[in-house]
Short mmCIF file of C-alpha atoms in Angstrom, two decimals:
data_model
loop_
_atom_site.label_atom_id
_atom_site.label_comp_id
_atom_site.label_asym_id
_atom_site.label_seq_id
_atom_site.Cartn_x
_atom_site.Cartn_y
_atom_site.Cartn_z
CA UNK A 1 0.38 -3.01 -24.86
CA UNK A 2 2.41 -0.23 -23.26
CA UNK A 3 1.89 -1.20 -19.76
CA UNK A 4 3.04 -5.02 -21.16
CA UNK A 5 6.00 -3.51 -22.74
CA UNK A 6 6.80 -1.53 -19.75
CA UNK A 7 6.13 -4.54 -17.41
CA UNK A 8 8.23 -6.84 -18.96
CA UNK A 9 11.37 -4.44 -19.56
CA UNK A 10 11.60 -3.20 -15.76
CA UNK A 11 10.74 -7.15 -14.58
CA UNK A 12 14.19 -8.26 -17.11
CA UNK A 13 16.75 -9.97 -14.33
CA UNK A 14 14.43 -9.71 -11.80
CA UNK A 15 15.79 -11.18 -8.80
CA UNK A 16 14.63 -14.66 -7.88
CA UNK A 17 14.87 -16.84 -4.90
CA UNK A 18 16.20 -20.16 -6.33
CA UNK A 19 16.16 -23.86 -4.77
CA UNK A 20 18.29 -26.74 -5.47
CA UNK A 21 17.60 -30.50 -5.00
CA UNK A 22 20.03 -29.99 -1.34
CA UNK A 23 19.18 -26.35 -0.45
CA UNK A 24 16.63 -23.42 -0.39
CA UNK A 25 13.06 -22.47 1.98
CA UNK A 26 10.02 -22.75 0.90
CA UNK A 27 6.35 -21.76 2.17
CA UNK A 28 4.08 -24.15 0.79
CA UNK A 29 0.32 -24.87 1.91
CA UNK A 30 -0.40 -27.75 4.71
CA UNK A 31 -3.45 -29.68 5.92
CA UNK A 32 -3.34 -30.72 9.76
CA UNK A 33 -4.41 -34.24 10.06
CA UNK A 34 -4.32 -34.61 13.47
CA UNK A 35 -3.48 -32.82 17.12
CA UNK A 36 -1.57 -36.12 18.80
CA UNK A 37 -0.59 -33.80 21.87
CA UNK A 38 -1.66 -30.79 23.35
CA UNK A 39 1.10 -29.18 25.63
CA UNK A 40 -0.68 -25.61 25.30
CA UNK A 41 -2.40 -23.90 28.37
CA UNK A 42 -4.15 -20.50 28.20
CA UNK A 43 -1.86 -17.26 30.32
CA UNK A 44 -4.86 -15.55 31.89
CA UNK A 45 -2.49 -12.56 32.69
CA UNK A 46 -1.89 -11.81 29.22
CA UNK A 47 -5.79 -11.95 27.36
CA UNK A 48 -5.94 -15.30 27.39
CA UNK A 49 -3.39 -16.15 25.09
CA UNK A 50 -2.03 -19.55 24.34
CA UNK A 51 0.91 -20.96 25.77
CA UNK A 52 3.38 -23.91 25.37
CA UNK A 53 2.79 -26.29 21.86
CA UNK A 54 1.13 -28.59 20.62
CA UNK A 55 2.24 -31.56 18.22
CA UNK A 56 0.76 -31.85 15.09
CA UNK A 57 0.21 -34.20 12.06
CA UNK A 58 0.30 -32.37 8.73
CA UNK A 59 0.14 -33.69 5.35
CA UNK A 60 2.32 -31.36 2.57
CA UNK A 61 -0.65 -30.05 0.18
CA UNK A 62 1.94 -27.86 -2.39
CA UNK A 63 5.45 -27.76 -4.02
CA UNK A 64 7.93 -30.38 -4.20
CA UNK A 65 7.07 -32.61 -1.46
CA UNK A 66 3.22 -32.48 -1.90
CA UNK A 67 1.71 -35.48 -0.43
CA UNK A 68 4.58 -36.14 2.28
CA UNK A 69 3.30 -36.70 6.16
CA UNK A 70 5.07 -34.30 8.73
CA UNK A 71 4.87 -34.34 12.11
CA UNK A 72 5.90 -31.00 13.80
CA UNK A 73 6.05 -28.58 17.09
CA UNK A 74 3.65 -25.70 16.93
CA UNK A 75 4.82 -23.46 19.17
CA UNK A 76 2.89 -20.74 21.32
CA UNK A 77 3.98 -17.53 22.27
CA UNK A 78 2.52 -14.03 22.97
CA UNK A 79 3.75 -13.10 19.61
CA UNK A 80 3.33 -16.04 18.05
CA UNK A 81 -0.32 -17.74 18.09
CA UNK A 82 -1.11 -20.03 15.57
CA UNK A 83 -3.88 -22.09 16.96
CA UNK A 84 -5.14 -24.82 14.60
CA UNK A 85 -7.19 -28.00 14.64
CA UNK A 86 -7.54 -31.40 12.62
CA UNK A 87 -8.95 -30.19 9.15
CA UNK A 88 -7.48 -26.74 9.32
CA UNK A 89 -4.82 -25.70 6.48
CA UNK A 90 -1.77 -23.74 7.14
CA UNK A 91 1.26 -22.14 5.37
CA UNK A 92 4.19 -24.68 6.40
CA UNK A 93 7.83 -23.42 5.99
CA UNK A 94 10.34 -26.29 4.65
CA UNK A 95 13.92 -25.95 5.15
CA UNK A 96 15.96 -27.80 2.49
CA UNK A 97 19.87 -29.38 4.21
CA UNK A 98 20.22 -32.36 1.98
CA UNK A 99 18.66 -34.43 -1.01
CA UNK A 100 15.31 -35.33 0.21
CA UNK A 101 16.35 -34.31 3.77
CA UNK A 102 14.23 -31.34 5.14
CA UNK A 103 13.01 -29.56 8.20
CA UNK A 104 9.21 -28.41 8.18
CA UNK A 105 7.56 -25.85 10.93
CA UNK A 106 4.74 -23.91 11.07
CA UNK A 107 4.65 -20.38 9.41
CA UNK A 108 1.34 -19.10 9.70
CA UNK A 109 -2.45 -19.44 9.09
CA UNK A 110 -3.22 -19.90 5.36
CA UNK A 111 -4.65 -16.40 4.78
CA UNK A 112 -4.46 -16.91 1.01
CA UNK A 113 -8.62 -17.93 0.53
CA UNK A 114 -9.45 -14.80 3.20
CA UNK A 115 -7.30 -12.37 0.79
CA UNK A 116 -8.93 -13.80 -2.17
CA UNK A 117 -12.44 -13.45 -0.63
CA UNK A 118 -11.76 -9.86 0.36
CA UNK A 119 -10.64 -8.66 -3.29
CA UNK A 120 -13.73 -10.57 -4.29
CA UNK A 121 -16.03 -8.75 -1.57
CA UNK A 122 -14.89 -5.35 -2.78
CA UNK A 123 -15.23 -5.96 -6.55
CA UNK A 124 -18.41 -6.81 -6.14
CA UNK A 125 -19.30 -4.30 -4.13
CA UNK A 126 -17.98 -2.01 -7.04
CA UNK A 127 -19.80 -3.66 -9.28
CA UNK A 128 -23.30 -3.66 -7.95
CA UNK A 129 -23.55 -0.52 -6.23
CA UNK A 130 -21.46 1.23 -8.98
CA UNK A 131 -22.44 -0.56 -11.70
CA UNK A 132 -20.09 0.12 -14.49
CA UNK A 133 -18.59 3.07 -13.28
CA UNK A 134 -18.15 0.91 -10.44
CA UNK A 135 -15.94 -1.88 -12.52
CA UNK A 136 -13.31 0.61 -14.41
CA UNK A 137 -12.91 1.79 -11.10
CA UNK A 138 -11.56 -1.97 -10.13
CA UNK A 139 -9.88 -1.91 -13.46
CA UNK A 140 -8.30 1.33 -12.36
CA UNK A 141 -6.65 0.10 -8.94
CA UNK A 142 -5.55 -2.98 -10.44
CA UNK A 143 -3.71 -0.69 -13.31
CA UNK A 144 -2.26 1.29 -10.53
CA UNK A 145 -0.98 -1.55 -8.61
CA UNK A 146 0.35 -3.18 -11.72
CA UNK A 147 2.57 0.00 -12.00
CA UNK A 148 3.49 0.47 -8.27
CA UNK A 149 4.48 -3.09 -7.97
CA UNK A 150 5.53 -4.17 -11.64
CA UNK A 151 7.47 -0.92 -12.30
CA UNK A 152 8.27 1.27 -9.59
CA UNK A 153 9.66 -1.31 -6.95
CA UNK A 154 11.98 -3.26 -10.08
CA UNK A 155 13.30 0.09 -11.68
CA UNK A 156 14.11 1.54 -8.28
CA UNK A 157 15.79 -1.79 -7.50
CA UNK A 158 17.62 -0.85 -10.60
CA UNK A 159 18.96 2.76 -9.36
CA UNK A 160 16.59 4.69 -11.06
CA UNK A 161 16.21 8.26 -9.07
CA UNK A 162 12.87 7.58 -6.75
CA UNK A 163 11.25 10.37 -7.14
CA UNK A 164 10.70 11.33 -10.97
CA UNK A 165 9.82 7.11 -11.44
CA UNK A 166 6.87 8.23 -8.88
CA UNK A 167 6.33 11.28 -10.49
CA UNK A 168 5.92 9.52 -13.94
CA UNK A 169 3.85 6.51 -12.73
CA UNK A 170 1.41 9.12 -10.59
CA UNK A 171 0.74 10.85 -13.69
CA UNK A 172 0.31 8.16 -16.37
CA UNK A 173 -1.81 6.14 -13.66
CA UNK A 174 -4.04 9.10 -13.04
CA UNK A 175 -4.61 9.78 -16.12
CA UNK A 176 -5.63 6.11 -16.93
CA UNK A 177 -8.17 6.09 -13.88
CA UNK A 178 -9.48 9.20 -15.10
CA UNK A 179 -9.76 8.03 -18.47
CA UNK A 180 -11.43 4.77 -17.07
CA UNK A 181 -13.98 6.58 -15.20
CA UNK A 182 -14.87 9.68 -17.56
CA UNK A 183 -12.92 8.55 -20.75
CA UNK A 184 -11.13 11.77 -23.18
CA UNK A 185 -12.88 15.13 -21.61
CA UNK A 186 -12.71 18.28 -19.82
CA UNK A 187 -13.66 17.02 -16.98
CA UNK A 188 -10.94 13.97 -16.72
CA UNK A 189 -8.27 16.62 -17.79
CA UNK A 190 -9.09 19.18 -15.26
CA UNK A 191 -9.05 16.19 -12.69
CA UNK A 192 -6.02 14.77 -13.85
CA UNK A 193 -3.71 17.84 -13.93
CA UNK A 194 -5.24 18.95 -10.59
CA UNK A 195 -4.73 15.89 -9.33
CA UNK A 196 -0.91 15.89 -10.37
CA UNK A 197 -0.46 19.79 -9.84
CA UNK A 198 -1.42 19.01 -5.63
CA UNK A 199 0.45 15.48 -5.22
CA UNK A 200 4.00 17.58 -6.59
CA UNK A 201 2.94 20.58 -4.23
CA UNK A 202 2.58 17.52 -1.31
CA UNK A 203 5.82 16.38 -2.74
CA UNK A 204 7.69 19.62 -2.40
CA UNK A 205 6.70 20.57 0.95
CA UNK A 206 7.46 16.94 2.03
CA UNK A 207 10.95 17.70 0.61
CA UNK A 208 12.01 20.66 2.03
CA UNK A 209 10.29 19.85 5.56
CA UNK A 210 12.65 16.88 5.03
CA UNK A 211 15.94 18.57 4.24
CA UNK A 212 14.89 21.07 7.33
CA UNK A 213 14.46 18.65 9.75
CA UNK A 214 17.17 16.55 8.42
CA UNK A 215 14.91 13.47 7.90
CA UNK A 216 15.02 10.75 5.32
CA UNK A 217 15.06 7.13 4.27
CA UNK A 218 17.82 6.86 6.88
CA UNK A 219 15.76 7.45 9.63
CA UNK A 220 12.70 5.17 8.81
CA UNK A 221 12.54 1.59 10.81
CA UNK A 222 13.19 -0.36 7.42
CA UNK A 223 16.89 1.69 7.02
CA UNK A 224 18.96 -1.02 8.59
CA UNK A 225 17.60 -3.93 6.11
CA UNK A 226 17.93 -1.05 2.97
CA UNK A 227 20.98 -0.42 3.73
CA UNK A 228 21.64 -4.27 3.47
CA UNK A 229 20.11 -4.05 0.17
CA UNK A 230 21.77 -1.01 -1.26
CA UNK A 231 25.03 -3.28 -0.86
CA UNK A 232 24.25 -5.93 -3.63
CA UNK A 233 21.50 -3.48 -6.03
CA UNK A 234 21.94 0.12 -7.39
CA UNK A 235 19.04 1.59 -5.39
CA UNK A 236 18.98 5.04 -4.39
CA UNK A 237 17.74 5.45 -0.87
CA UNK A 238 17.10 9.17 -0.32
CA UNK A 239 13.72 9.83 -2.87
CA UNK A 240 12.07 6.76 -1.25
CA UNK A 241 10.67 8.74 1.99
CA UNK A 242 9.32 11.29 -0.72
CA UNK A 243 8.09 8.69 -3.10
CA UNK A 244 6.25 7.11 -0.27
CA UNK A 245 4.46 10.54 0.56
CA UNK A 246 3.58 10.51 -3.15
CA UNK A 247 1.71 7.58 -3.44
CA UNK A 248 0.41 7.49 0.23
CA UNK A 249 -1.45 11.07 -0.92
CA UNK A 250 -2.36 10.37 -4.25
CA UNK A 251 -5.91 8.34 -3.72
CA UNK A 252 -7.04 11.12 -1.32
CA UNK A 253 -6.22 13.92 -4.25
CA UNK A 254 -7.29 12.16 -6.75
CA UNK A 255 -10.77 11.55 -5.03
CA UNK A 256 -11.48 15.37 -4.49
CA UNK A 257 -9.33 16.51 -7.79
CA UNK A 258 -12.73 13.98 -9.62
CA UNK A 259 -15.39 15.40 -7.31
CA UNK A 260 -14.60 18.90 -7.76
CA UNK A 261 -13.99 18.31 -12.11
CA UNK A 262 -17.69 16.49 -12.06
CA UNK A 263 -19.51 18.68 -9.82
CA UNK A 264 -17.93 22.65 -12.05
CA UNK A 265 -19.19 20.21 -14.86
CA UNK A 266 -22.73 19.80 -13.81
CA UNK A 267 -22.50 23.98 -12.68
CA UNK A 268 -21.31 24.90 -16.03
CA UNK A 269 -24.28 22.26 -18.19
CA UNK A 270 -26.92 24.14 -16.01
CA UNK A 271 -25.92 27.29 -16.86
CA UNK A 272 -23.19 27.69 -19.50
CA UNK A 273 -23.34 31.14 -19.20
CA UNK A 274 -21.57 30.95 -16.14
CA UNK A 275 -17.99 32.85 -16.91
CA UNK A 276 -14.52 31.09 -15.52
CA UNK A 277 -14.27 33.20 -12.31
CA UNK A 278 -17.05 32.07 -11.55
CA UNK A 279 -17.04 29.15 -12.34
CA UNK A 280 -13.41 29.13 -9.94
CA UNK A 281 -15.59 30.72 -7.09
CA UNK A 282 -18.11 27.93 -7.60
CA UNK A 283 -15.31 25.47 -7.60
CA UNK A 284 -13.57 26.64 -4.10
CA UNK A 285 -16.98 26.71 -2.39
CA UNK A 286 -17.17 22.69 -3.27
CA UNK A 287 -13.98 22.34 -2.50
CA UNK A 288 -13.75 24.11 0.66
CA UNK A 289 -16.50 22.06 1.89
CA UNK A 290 -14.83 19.09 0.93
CA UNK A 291 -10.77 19.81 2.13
CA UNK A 292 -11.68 19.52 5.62
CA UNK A 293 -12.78 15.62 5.29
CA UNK A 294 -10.55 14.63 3.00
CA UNK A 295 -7.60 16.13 5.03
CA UNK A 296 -9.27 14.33 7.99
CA UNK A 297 -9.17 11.44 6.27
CA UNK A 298 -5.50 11.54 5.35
CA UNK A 299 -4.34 12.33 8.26
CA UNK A 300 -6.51 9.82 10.60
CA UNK A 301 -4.85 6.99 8.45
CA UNK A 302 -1.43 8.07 8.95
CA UNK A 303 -2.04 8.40 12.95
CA UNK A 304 -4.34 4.75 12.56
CA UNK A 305 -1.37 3.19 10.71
CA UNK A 306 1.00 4.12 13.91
CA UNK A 307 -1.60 3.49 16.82
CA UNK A 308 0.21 0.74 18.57
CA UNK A 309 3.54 3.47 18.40
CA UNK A 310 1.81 6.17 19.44
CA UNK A 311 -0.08 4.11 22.98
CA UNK A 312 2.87 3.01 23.86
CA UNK A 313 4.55 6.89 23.40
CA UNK A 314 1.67 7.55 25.73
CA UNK A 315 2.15 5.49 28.27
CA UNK A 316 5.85 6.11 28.36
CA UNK A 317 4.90 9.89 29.69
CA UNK A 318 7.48 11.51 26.64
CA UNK A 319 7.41 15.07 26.98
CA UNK A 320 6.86 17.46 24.14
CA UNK A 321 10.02 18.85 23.28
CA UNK A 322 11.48 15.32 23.29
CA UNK A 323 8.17 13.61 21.50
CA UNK A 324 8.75 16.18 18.30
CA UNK A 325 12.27 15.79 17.75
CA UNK A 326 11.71 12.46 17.70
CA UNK A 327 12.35 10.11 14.16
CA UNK A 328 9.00 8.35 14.28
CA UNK A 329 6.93 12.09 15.28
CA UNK A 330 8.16 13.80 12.85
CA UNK A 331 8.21 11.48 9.25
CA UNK A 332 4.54 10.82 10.64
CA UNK A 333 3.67 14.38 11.01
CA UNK A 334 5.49 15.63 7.99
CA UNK A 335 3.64 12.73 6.02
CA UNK A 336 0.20 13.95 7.30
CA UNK A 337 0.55 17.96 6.86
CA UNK A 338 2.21 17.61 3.49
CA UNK A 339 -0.51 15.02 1.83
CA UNK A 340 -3.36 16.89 3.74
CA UNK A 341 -1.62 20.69 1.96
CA UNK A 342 -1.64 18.71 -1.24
CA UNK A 343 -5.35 17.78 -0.76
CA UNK A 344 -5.82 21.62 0.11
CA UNK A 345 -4.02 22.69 -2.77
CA UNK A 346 -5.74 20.35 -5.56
CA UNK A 347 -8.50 22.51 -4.73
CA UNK A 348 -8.04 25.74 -6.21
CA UNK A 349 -5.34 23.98 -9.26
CA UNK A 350 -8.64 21.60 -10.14
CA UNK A 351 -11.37 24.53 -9.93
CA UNK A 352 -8.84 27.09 -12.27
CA UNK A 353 -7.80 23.95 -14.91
CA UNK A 354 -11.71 22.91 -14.85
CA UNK A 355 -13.08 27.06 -15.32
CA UNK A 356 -10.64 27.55 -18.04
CA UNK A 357 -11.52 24.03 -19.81
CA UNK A 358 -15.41 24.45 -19.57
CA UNK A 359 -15.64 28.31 -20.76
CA UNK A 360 -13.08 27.60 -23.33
CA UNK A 361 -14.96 27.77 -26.57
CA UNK A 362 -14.77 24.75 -28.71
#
């Protein structure tokens, strides 16, 4: 009921694209009846990519003009390669300019069923392998998106200061995961307030490497169009680079934050005996064996995210000095170090939280 509450309250005035009977664009879904002429040839020199068009016969499967007949250009390009046949269905883009008058092109492929297919193919991959566990898991991600994308993006839309929102929504959402996974215990508590205690330490040191090196939402490739938007909305532009760091580093903490919580748990039933040092001892052994993979991990997304930047960086021959005082370099490389040192640092904050919790006596 909270999250409802919460959903609908930052959602009020939520902006909306709106049509009228004489203007607006739509993307609406397509079926292609028919190639009647193939202009395309395939550009050896360039992987075999398509070239030229082809004309096509498309029937309007969604929206306001469902069941109208089309017949459009389909374009080929090196950057643009939408190669269809008769049967196939495509996302169509209609351009409104009068009372029944309209333009329609081709978008894209209709990736819609592949999306859905995907979400399906991990669920149930949760769900067999994991069983139960494996389905609050689900339950968790889709409570965590739910917040990202039904509270975050609207309230900072609204002005309200990036980084605490992120903050707020990191905690609340790990603790519901948590709570998912292990319901009310020691064990979700020490994970949860580990988990929090390294994304702020990730946070911090992304801030004042930040400030340092004088980077922030400013200097990201989506600044321009923000900028844009900061002209007609309240949004505050500054906390977003932070924010960003925040969420991008809290699955990684949160996964060794759990492991470390479950395995001083299992330590402490086989020998309750065991005191809180060393219980902490037992917990930075784990951990320490753990830090280097997950900090791996975090870091070989960041540099996978950016690989097309970073072969062309190569093959432009940039020298050092000038590759590390460059915008892209350095958000990239302050994004990696400061979510890998808050993967480091959930280590000891999870093993202290989880020693004091389990020797504490009831």
């Amino acid at each position: 009921m909270v999250l409802i509450f919460a959903l609908v309250l930052a959602n009020k005035d939520k902006p909306e694209y709106t049509t009228t009977r004489d203007t607006g664009v739509e993307y609406e879904n397509a079926k292609v009846l028919a190639v009647t002429e193939d202009n395309s040839v395939i550009d050896r020199d360039n992987e075999d990519v398509l070239r030229g068009s082809t004309e096509l016969k498309v029937e309007i499967l969604t929206g306001r003009y469902k069941g109208d007949i089309c017949f459009v250009t389909n374009y080929f390009s090196a950057l643009y390669n939408v190669d269809v046949k008769a049967g196939d269905t495509v996302c169509v883009r209609i351009d409104t300019t009068g009372d029944g008058i309209y333009n329609c092109s081709i978008y894209n492929y209709n990736r819609v069923p592949l999306v859905i297919a995907l979400v399906v193919i991990f669920f149930l991959s949760l769900a067999i392998i994991g069983g139960l566990q494996g389905i609050k898991a689900f339950a968790g991600l889709v409570y965590t998106v739910l917040c990202i994308f039904g509270i975050l993006l609207p309230l900072t839309l609204k002005g309200v200061e990036p980084i605490p929102l992120t903050c707020a929504i990191i905690f609340f959402t790990s603790v519901v995961c948590f709570y998912l996974i292990g319901g009310i215990s020691r064990k979700t508590i020490a994970a949860a307030l580990g988990c929090f205690s390294g994304v702020l330490i990730a946070a911090l040191l992304a801030q004042v490497a930040a400030n340092i090196g004088g980077i922030s939402t400013f200097q990201m490739d989506e600044a321009e169009a923000l900028l844009l938007l900061k002209s007609t909305t309240a949004i505050k532009l500054r906390g977003l680079f932070t924010s960003g760091i925040l969420i991008a580093a809290m699955g990684a903490v949160m996964d060794i934050a759990m492991s470390i919580a479950s395995a001083l748990e299992e330590v402490h039933n086989i020998n309750p005996e065991r005191d809180a040092k060393e219980l902490f001892k037992s917990g930075m052994n784990i951990g320490r064996d753990a830090m280097g993979t997950m900090a791996n991990t975090l870091v070989l997304a960041y540099v996978g995210s950016a690989l097309n930047m970073c072969v062309l960086i190569y093959s432009y021959g940039v020298g050092l000095r000038q590759l590390l005082n460059t915008d892209f370099v350095a958000i990239e490389i302050i994004r990696a170090i400061a979510g890998s040192v808050g993967i480091i640092c959930a280590v000891p904050c999870v093993s202290i939280i989880a020693a004091l919790l389990y020797t504490r006596k009831k």
